[in-house]
């Protein structure tokens, strides 16, 4: 089925936050720190205030009086809405201007004079815990260092035992650099406070409108029932639009102060410099195995760079997210990880950028470590994986770090990917090329061919509320389904789409259960006044959680329809038989009622049986019993130019298993997008810093996204293993490809270079240096 | 200063600041919000419109530069209620997700097909290389443009 939402998008009639224009609306802009670390000596706003078109200039000191200078982050830390004492990263919010138009607001920023006293910056996470490192968070009481937490999972003693007796141990240091989700639409909001009714209406770029409403209520002290959060069309999220940013809160303050609606839209540089980065994990991994390649254990120590404020979006109980799923897709007894998180003078972050809470880093680690082991053992990486993959009969499988994988047939997926790739032929071609390259007179410009594999298991659909919450809010999602008298339906969802096609997919889920045509089912989302509470769309939650809610609601409608049909047909419910969209009397198909007819009866004067209410509505809060575990096998083939270091992706094969596919076209589209994002991380995306903490990736000139030229024509395949606990067996898929593709690309590049490890991104310069045996750290512009 | 710009076939005259960018003129002054703004650096292509039939990035074009010229935006791509084959192709081949890059992408695509009605894949990829999409991985966009090429040839054939 084609997408319902496209009719408006192809006409340019999408309605994004920046398209919201209200009568009397004012515009605003934020002054940001040029320093990574500096004390604020004074701020002089008088010239800005004198600008004829300026309506308000707001500083942190003024917010202190309103008790709004600081707000909670999603991790329970606090972050400055506007800096008061000092600035802690380049691009931090320092002052805010509201003016009649955006150009005047930006003009006025230049009239604000801030006197800074620069302080030494901590840029390298590896030095954040040095005894002489400056203390970044001196606002927090009793802070003597820059450590945020130490966190462990797994069994350290069992791991030590395995490692001390192992035949082979391989260890490696690797960096998953700081990257940015960079949706094409930046963040923004329009806040409008009605002084008479006290109602705040907030149009904003959010993936989680209900959670935002609750947090605004907590931050601004406004009554929650008087706040309406509307997220109209959203131009991509990728985790960037989960958190609450100072700009959103400032637009509310601006509306309170001026009494008019206030718009705030971030520009691209602001987005890339200050609005939630992801990753930034420095990992030391060790893998133990037998000489035959049976994996025995894995242990890892991570140094996590969280920037100046801990704003990570992940369940409260898991400070390092779901990183401890790092045992991956393999069967081995011992695993242990320790994660140490530190503050540095960088923007806050660790957002769930298409990573289901740090699974991206975990999969990268294990897939690199397994490939390093294959390199060490001189064994084919596919053969090594086949030897160690979990087998179908092991499901449900309890991992050594306590995760219960629901279902899977891993060898089948890997075989399918190898079949599509023609794996044996590719390896033969590679061997022949390598042999030719050593012959005398071989052309030194012949590309180096590399083949990379990755296999991933994801855990998505967070999550059971007894285990998972964000800021005390459990992770259930609600939905309401109403069938109107004429048999047209409305489904109201707590999750919000950012391009995933919810209006189509969710209509299809309901249609599948009750048989109304999807065209007759309207999906309503992105408006807290008109939808039930829930935690929103991120971490591939929509289909596993809200999709389940929709299926259950539809099933309840179907059950109720049966009782009403029996009353209308004057028979007992046991005498009814279901065919898609219709109940009929057993043995007499001519005697029946379609769902539309039953809907009319439900609203009519028909006498309903005892205990059955009128109308055909259902509302459900779905608390998922477990995560769902989609998985996949990816193979990447690259050619590397040995003279320039340029990497060309020749082929990319992706086999995904996300259970049954509600809309195969949309699933494929999601996979394509994720693959491009993963390719970007492997080959070009990194936000690097100079020693003073200057962000070197603050525009699309420096922070490179893949274009149509770098992306190959993706080759997709699928296997289908339903989830046993989801009402229709489906698993999430939105992030799978972003999780699975970076290690495949990196493994391919390193296979081409025939070296065991170097860090991504493999830009031509980085690849060329790796070829020379002089790899450098990608995250720092220093050696 | 006063500018007179023909936008989607209609004469629009307005008093503007000389520094006003074309993207803001279209979005704020005229309310044509189909043209999007995704970067500050001419890199993303979300703001692509036509100036006298040539695709330009309206985030780095001054409205004043369009004075006396013709501009076409996504709102002008549909003709008398019928979608352009490019628009139809994007629907048929799932060439969009969030839809934010889509108007700029389609303006670039239409310009390509006007120059070259039957481009191969490499030509298509090059023609849209100045338009970033974060959602789709480009594959379906390429297919959408090929769909449009195939269907407009068919249509033209039918007329001839
Ligand atoms: S907004 Fe013009 S190219 Fe990005
Ligand atoms: S469809 Fe979202 S950026 Fe292209």
mmCIF file of N, CA and C in Angstrom, chain B residues 1 5 7-8 34 43 46 49 51 60 80 92 103-104 106 147:
data_model
loop_
_atom_site.group_PDB
_atom_site.id
_atom_site.type_symbol
_atom_site.label_atom_id
_atom_site.label_comp_id
_atom_site.label_asym_id
_atom_site.label_seq_id
_atom_site.Cartn_x
_atom_site.Cartn_y
_atom_site.Cartn_z
ATOM 1 N N UNK B 1 13.590 48.473 -0.289
ATOM 2 C CA UNK B 1 13.479 48.519 -1.754
ATOM 3 C C UNK B 1 12.237 47.733 -2.205
ATOM 4 N N UNK B 5 8.528 40.264 -8.553
ATOM 5 C CA UNK B 5 8.986 38.927 -8.935
ATOM 6 C C UNK B 5 7.773 38.112 -9.369
ATOM 7 N N UNK B 7 6.119 34.807 -9.392
ATOM 8 C CA UNK B 7 6.273 33.553 -8.662
ATOM 9 C C UNK B 7 5.150 32.599 -9.082
ATOM 10 N N UNK B 8 5.532 31.470 -9.600
ATOM 11 C CA UNK B 8 4.571 30.474 -10.080
ATOM 12 C C UNK B 8 3.540 31.113 -11.007
ATOM 13 N N UNK B 34 6.259 25.628 1.219
ATOM 14 C CA UNK B 34 6.758 24.362 0.665
ATOM 15 C C UNK B 34 8.266 24.380 0.467
ATOM 16 N N UNK B 43 24.339 23.739 1.291
ATOM 17 C CA UNK B 43 24.724 22.332 1.174
ATOM 18 C C UNK B 43 23.561 21.362 1.078
ATOM 19 N N UNK B 46 17.394 21.825 0.509
ATOM 20 C CA UNK B 46 15.974 21.817 0.884
ATOM 21 C C UNK B 46 15.261 23.057 0.342
ATOM 22 N N UNK B 49 14.725 26.207 -5.502
ATOM 23 C CA UNK B 49 13.627 26.684 -6.360
ATOM 24 C C UNK B 49 14.234 27.005 -7.725
ATOM 25 N N UNK B 51 15.042 29.761 -10.648
ATOM 26 C CA UNK B 51 15.114 31.169 -11.019
ATOM 27 C C UNK B 51 15.273 31.170 -12.540
ATOM 28 N N UNK B 60 20.691 31.141 -0.298
ATOM 29 C CA UNK B 60 21.868 31.975 -0.549
ATOM 30 C C UNK B 60 21.643 32.836 -1.791
ATOM 31 N N UNK B 80 -2.792 22.543 -13.131
ATOM 32 C CA UNK B 80 -4.257 22.425 -13.091
ATOM 33 C C UNK B 80 -4.738 21.134 -12.426
ATOM 34 N N UNK B 92 4.822 6.845 -5.931
ATOM 35 C CA UNK B 92 4.815 5.452 -6.395
ATOM 36 C C UNK B 92 6.009 4.661 -5.868
ATOM 37 N N UNK B 103 10.506 18.734 -1.430
ATOM 38 C CA UNK B 103 10.249 19.782 -2.426
ATOM 39 C C UNK B 103 11.513 20.185 -3.195
ATOM 40 N N UNK B 104 12.606 20.396 -2.469
ATOM 41 C CA UNK B 104 13.859 20.777 -3.128
ATOM 42 C C UNK B 104 14.358 19.674 -4.047
ATOM 43 N N UNK B 106 12.560 17.452 -5.586
ATOM 44 C CA UNK B 106 11.716 17.339 -6.778
ATOM 45 C C UNK B 106 11.976 18.496 -7.744
ATOM 46 N N UNK B 147 11.003 6.589 -12.620
ATOM 47 C CA UNK B 147 9.557 6.378 -12.851
ATOM 48 C C UNK B 147 8.998 7.578 -13.610
#
